PDB file of C-alpha atoms in Angstrom:
ATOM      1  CA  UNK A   1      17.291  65.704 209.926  1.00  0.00           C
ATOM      2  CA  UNK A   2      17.138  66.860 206.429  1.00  0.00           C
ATOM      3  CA  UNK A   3      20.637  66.942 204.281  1.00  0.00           C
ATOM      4  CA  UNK A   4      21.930  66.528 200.812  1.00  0.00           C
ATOM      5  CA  UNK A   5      25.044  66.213 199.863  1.00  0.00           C
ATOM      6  CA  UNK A   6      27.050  66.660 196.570  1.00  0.00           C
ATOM      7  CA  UNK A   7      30.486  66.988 195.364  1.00  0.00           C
ATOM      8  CA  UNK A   8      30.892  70.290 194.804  1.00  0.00           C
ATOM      9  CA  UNK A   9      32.746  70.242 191.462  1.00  0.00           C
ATOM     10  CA  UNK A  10      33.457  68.107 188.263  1.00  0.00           C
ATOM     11  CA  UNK A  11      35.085  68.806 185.223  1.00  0.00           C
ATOM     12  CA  UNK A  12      34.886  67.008 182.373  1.00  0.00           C
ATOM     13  CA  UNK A  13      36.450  66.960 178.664  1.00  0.00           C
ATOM     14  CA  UNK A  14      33.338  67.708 175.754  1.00  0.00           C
ATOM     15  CA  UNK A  15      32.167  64.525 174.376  1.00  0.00           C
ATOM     16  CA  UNK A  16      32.684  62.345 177.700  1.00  0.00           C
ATOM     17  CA  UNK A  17      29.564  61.478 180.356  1.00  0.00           C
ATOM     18  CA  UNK A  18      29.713  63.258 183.105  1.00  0.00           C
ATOM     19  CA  UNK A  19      28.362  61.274 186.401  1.00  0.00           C
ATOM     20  CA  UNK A  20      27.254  64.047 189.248  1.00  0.00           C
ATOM     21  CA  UNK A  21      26.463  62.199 192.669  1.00  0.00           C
ATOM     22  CA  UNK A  22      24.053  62.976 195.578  1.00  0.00           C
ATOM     23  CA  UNK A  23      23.067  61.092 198.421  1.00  0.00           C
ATOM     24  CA  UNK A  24      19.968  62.268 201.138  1.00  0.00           C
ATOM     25  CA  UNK A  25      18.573  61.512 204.324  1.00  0.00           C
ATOM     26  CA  UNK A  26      15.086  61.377 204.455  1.00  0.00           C
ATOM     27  CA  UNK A  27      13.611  58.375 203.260  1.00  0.00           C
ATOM     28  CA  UNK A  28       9.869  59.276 202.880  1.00  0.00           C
ATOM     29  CA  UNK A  29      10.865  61.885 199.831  1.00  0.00           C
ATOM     30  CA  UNK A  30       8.102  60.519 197.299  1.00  0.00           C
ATOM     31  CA  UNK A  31      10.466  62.314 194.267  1.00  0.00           C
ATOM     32  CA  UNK A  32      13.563  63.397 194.175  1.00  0.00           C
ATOM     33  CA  UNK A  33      14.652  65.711 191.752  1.00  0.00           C
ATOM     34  CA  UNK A  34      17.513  67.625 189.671  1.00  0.00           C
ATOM     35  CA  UNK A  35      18.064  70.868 188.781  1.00  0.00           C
ATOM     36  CA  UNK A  36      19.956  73.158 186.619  1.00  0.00           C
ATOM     37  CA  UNK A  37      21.295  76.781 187.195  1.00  0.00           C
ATOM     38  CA  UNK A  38      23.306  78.540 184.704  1.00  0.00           C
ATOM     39  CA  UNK A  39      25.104  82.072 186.029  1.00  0.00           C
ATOM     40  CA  UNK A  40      22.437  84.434 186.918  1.00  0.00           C
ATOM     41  CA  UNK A  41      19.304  82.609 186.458  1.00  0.00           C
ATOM     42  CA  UNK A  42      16.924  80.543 188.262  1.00  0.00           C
ATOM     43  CA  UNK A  43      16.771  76.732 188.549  1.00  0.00           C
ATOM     44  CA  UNK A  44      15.627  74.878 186.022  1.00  0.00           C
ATOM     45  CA  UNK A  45      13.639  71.371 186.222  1.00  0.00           C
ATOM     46  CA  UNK A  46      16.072  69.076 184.022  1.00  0.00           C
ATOM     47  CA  UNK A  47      14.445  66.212 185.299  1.00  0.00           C
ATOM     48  CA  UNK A  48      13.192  63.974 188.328  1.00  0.00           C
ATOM     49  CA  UNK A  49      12.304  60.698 189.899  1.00  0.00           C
ATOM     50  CA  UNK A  50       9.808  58.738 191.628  1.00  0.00           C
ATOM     51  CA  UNK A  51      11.261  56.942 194.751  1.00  0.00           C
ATOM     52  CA  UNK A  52       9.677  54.135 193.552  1.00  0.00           C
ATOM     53  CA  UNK A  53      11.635  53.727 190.487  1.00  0.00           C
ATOM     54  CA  UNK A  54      15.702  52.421 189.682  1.00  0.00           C
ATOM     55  CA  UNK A  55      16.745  54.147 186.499  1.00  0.00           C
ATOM     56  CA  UNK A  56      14.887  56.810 184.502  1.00  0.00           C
ATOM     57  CA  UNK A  57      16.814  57.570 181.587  1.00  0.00           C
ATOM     58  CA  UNK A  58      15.414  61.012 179.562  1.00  0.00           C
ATOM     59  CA  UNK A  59      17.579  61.352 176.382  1.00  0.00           C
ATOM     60  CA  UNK A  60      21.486  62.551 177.154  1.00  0.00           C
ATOM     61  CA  UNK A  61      20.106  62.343 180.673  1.00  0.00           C
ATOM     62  CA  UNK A  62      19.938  59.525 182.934  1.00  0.00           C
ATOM     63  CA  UNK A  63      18.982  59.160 187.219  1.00  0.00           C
ATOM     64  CA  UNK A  64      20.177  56.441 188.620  1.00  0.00           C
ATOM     65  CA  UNK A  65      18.321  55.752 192.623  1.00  0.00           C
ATOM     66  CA  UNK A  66      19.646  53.411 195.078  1.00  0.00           C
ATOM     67  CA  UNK A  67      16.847  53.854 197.409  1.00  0.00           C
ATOM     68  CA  UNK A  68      18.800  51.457 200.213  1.00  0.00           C
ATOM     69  CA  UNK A  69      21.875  53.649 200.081  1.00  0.00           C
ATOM     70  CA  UNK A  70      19.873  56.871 199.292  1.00  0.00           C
ATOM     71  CA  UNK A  71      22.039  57.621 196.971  1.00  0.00           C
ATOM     72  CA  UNK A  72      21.318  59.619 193.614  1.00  0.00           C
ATOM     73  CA  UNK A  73      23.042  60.046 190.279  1.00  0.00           C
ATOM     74  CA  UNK A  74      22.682  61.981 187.196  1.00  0.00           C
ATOM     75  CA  UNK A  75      24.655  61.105 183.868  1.00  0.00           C
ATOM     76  CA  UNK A  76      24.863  63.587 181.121  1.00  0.00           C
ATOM     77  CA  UNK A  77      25.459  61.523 178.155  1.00  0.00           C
ATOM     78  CA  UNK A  78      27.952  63.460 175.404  1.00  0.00           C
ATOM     79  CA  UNK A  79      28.808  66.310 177.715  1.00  0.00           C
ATOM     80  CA  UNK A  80      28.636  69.537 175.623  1.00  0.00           C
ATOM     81  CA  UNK A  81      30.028  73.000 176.652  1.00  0.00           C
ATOM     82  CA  UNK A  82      26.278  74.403 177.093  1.00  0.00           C
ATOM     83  CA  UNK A  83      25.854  71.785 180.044  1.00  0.00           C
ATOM     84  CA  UNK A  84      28.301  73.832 181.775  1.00  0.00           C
ATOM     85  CA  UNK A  85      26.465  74.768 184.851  1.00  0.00           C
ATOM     86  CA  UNK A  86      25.329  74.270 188.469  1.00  0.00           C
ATOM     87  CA  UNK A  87      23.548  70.734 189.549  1.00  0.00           C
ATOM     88  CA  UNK A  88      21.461  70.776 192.315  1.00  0.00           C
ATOM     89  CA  UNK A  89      20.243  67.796 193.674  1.00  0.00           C
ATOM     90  CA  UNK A  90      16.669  67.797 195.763  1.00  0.00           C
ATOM     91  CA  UNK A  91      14.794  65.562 197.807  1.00  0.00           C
ATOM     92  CA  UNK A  92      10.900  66.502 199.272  1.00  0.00           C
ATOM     93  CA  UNK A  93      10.200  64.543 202.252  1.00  0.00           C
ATOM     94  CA  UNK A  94       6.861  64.936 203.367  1.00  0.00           C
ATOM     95  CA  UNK A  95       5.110  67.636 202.086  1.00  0.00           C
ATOM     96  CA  UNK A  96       7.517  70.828 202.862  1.00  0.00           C
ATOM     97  CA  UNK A  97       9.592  72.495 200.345  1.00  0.00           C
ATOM     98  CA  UNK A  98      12.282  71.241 198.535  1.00  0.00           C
ATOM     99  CA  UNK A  99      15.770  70.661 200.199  1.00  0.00           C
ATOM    100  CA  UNK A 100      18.912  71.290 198.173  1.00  0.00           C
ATOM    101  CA  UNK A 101      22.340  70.401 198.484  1.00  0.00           C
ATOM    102  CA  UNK A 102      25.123  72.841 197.728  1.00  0.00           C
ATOM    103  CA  UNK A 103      24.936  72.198 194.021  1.00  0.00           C
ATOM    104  CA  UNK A 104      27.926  71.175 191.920  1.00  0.00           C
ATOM    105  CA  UNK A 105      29.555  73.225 189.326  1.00  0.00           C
ATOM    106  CA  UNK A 106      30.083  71.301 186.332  1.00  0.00           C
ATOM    107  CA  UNK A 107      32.689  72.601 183.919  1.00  0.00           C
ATOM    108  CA  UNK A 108      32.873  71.183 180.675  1.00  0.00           C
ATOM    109  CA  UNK A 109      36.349  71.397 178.545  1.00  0.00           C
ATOM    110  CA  UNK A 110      36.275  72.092 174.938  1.00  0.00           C
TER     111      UNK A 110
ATOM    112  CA  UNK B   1       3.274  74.415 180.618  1.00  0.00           C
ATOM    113  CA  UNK B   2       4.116  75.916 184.161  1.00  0.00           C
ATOM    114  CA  UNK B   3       5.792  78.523 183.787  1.00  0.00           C
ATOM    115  CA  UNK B   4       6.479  80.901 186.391  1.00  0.00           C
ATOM    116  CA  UNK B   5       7.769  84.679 186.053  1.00  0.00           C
ATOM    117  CA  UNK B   6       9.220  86.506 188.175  1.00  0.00           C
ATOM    118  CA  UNK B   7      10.017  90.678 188.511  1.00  0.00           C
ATOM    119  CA  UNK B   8      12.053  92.405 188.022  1.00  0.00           C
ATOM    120  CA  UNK B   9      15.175  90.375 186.984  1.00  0.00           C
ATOM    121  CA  UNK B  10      17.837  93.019 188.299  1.00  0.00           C
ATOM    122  CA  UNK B  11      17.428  95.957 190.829  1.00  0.00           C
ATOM    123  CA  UNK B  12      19.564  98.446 192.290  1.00  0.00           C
ATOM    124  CA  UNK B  13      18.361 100.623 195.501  1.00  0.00           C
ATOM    125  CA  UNK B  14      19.636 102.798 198.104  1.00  0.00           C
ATOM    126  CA  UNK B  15      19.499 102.043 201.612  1.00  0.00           C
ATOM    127  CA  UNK B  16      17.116 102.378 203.515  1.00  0.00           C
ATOM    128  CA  UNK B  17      14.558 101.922 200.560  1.00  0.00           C
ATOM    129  CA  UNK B  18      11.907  99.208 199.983  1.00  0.00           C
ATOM    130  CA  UNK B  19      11.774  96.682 197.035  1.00  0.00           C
ATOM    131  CA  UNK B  20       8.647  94.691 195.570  1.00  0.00           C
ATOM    132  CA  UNK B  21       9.453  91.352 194.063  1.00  0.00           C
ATOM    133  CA  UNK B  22       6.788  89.898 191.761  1.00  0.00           C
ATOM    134  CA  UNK B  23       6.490  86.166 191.173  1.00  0.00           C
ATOM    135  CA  UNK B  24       3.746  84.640 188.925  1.00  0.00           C
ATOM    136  CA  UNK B  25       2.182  81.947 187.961  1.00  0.00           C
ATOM    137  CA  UNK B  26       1.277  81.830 184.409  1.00  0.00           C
ATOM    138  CA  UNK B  27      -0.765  78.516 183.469  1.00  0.00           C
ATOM    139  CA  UNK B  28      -1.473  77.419 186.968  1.00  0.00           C
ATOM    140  CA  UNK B  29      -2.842  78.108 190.573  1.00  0.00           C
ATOM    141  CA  UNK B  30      -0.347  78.408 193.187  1.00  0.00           C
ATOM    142  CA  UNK B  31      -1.846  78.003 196.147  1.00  0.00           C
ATOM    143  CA  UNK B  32       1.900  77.768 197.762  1.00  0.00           C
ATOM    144  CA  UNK B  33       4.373  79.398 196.366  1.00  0.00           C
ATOM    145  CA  UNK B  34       8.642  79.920 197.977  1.00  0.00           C
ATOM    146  CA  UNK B  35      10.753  82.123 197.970  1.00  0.00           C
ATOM    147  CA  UNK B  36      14.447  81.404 198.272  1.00  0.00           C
ATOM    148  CA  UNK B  37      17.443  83.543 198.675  1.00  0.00           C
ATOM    149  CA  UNK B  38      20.867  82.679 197.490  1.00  0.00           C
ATOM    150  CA  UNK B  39      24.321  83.842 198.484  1.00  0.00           C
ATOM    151  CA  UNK B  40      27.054  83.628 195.764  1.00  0.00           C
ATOM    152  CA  UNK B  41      28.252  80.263 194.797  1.00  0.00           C
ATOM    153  CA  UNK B  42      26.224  79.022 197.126  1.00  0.00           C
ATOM    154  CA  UNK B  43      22.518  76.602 197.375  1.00  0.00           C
ATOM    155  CA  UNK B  44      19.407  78.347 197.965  1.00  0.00           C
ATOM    156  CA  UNK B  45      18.205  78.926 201.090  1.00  0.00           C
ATOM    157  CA  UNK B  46      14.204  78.625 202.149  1.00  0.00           C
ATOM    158  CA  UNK B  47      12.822  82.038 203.647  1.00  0.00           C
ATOM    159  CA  UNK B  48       9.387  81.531 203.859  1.00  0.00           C
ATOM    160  CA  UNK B  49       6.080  79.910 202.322  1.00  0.00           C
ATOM    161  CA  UNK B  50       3.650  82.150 200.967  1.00  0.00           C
ATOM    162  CA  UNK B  51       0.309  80.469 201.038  1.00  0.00           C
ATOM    163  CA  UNK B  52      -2.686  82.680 199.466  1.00  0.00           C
ATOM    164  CA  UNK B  53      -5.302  84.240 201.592  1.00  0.00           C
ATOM    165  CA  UNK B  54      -3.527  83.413 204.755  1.00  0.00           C
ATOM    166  CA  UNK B  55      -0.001  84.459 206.824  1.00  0.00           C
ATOM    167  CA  UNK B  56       3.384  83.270 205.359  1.00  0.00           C
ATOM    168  CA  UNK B  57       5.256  80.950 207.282  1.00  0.00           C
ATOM    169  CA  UNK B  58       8.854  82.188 207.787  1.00  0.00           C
ATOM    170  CA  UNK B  59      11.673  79.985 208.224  1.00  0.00           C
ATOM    171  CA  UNK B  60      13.711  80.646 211.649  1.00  0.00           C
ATOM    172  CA  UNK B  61      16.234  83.211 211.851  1.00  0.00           C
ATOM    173  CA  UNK B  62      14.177  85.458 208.578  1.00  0.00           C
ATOM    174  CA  UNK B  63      12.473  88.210 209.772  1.00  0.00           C
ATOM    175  CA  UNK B  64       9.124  89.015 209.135  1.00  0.00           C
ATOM    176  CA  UNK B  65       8.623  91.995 209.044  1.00  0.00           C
ATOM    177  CA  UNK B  66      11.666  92.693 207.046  1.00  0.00           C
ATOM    178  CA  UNK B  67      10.834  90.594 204.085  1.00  0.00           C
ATOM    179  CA  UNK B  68       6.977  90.920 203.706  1.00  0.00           C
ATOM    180  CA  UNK B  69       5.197  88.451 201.901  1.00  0.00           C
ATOM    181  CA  UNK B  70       1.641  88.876 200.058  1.00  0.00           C
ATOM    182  CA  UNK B  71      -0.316  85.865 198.307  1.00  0.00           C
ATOM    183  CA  UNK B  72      -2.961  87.865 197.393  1.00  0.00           C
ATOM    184  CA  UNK B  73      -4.459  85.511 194.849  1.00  0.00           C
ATOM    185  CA  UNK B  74      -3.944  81.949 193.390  1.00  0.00           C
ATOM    186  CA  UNK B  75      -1.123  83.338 190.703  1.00  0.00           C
ATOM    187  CA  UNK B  76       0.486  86.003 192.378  1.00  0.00           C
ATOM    188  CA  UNK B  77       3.004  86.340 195.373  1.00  0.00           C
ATOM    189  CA  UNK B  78       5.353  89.506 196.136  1.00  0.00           C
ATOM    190  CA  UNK B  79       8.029  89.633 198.320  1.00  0.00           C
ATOM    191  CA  UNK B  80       9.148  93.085 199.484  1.00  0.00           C
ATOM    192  CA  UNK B  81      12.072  93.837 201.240  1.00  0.00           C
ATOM    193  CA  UNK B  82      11.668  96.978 203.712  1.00  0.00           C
ATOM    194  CA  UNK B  83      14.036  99.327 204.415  1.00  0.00           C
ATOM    195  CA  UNK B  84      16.503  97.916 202.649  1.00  0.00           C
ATOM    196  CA  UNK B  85      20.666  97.225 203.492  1.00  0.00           C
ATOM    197  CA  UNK B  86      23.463  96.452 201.567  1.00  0.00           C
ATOM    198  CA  UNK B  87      23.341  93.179 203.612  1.00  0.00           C
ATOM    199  CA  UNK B  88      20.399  92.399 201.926  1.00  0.00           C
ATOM    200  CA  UNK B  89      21.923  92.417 198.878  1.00  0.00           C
ATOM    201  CA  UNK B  90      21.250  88.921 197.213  1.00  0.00           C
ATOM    202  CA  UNK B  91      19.686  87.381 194.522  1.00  0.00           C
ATOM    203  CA  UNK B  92      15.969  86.027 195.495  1.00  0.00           C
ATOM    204  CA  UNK B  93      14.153  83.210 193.822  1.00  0.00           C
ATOM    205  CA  UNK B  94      10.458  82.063 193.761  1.00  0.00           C
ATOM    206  CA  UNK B  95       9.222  79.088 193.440  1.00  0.00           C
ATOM    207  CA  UNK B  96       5.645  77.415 192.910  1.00  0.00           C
ATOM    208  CA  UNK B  97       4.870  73.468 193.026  1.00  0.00           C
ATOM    209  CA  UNK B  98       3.070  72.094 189.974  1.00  0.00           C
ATOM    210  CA  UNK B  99       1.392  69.261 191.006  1.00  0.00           C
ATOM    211  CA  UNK B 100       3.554  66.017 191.271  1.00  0.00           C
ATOM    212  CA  UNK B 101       5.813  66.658 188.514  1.00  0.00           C
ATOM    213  CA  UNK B 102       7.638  68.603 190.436  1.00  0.00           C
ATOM    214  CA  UNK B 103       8.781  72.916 191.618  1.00  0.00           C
ATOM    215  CA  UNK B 104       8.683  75.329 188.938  1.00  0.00           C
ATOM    216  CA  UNK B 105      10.991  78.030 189.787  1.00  0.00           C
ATOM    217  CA  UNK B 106      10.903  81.568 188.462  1.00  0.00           C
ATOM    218  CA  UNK B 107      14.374  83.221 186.371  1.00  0.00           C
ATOM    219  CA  UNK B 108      15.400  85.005 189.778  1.00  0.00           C
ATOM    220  CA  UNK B 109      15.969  88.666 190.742  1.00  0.00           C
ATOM    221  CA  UNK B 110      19.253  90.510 191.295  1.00  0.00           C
ATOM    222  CA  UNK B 111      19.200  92.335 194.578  1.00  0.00           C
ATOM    223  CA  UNK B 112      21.779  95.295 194.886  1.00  0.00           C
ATOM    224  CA  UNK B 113      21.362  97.861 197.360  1.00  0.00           C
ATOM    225  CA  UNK B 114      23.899 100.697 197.635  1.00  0.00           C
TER     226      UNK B 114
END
């Protein structure tokens, strides 16, 4: 079946890289993809992958795929306060909608 | 590019009341577009695919004719939630794929019913 998983929180001190982790099921997800929420607004596209692909780095940002383990990672380079928010981590196998995990809540210390 | 906009952002109605949810595409055709609900502090949760000019496809355990879904054309899908209960109370997000690149998703609306 489909399932993503994610820690569900990290906190980290402003300045240091912040490493959120995901790991999925389906293998035949063509991209996978990360998201941003911040409190009472919709997702935003921070960045995503092709399956095909190791590293993509986009500046502060950087996805890491280990398509053996399924396993995903986002780094947030220089962590500042207005990163605070919810990551969501999705995978599309097939052609149906995205599948989330829980998200995790990144809190940033000043 | 890709932006989609959704309406209204927050709402507040009484029971037993319905509620129209917008969601539009702005710079694109959506031929599919989703709509997601999501409890607090928690991930979003697939209702149903609108697809335009034909039937949604509801995910199991949503009902139908509760949360109505129109794709009348290639930009625009509503969602509208009948007869509304404090149950329903939520906060609803759309969503539209943009090719490859990846799901735009609209800026969400604030259910409250009272």
């Amino acid at each position: 079946g489909e399932d993503v998983e994610q820690s569900l929180f990290l906190s980290v001190r402003e300045g240091d890289s912040s490493v959120i982790n995901c790991t999925y099921t389906d293998s035949s997800s063509t991209y996978l993809y990360w998201y941003k929420q911040e409190p009472g607004a919709g997702l935003q596209l921070l960045t995503y992958i092709f399956s095909n692909m190791d590293m993509k780095q986009d500046q502060r940002l950087t996805v890491l795929l280990n398509k053996k383990d399924k396993h995903l990672s986002l780094r947030i380079a220089d962590t500042q306060t207005g990163d605070s928010a919810i990551y969501f981590c999705a995978e599309n196998p097939g052609n149906t909608p995205l599948v989330f995990g829980k998200g995790t809540r990144l809190s940033v210390i000043a | 590019g890709a932006v989609v906009s959704q309406h209204p952002s927050r709402v507040i109605c009484k029971s037993g009341t319905s509620v129209k949810i917008e969601c539009r595409s702005l710079d694109f055709q959506a031929t599919t577009m989703f709509w997601y609900r999501q409890f607090p502090k928690q991930s979003l949760m697939l209702m149903a695919t609108s697809n335009e000019g034909s039937k949604a496809t509801y995910e199991q355990g949503v009902e139908k004719d509760k949360f109505l879904i129109n794709h009348a054309s290639l930009t625009l899908s509503t969602l509208t939630v009948t007869s509304a209960h404090p149950e329903d109370s939520s906060f609803y997000i759309c969503s539209a794929r943009r090719g490859e690149g990846g799901y735009t998703f609209g800026s969400g609306t604030r259910l409250t019913v009272v």
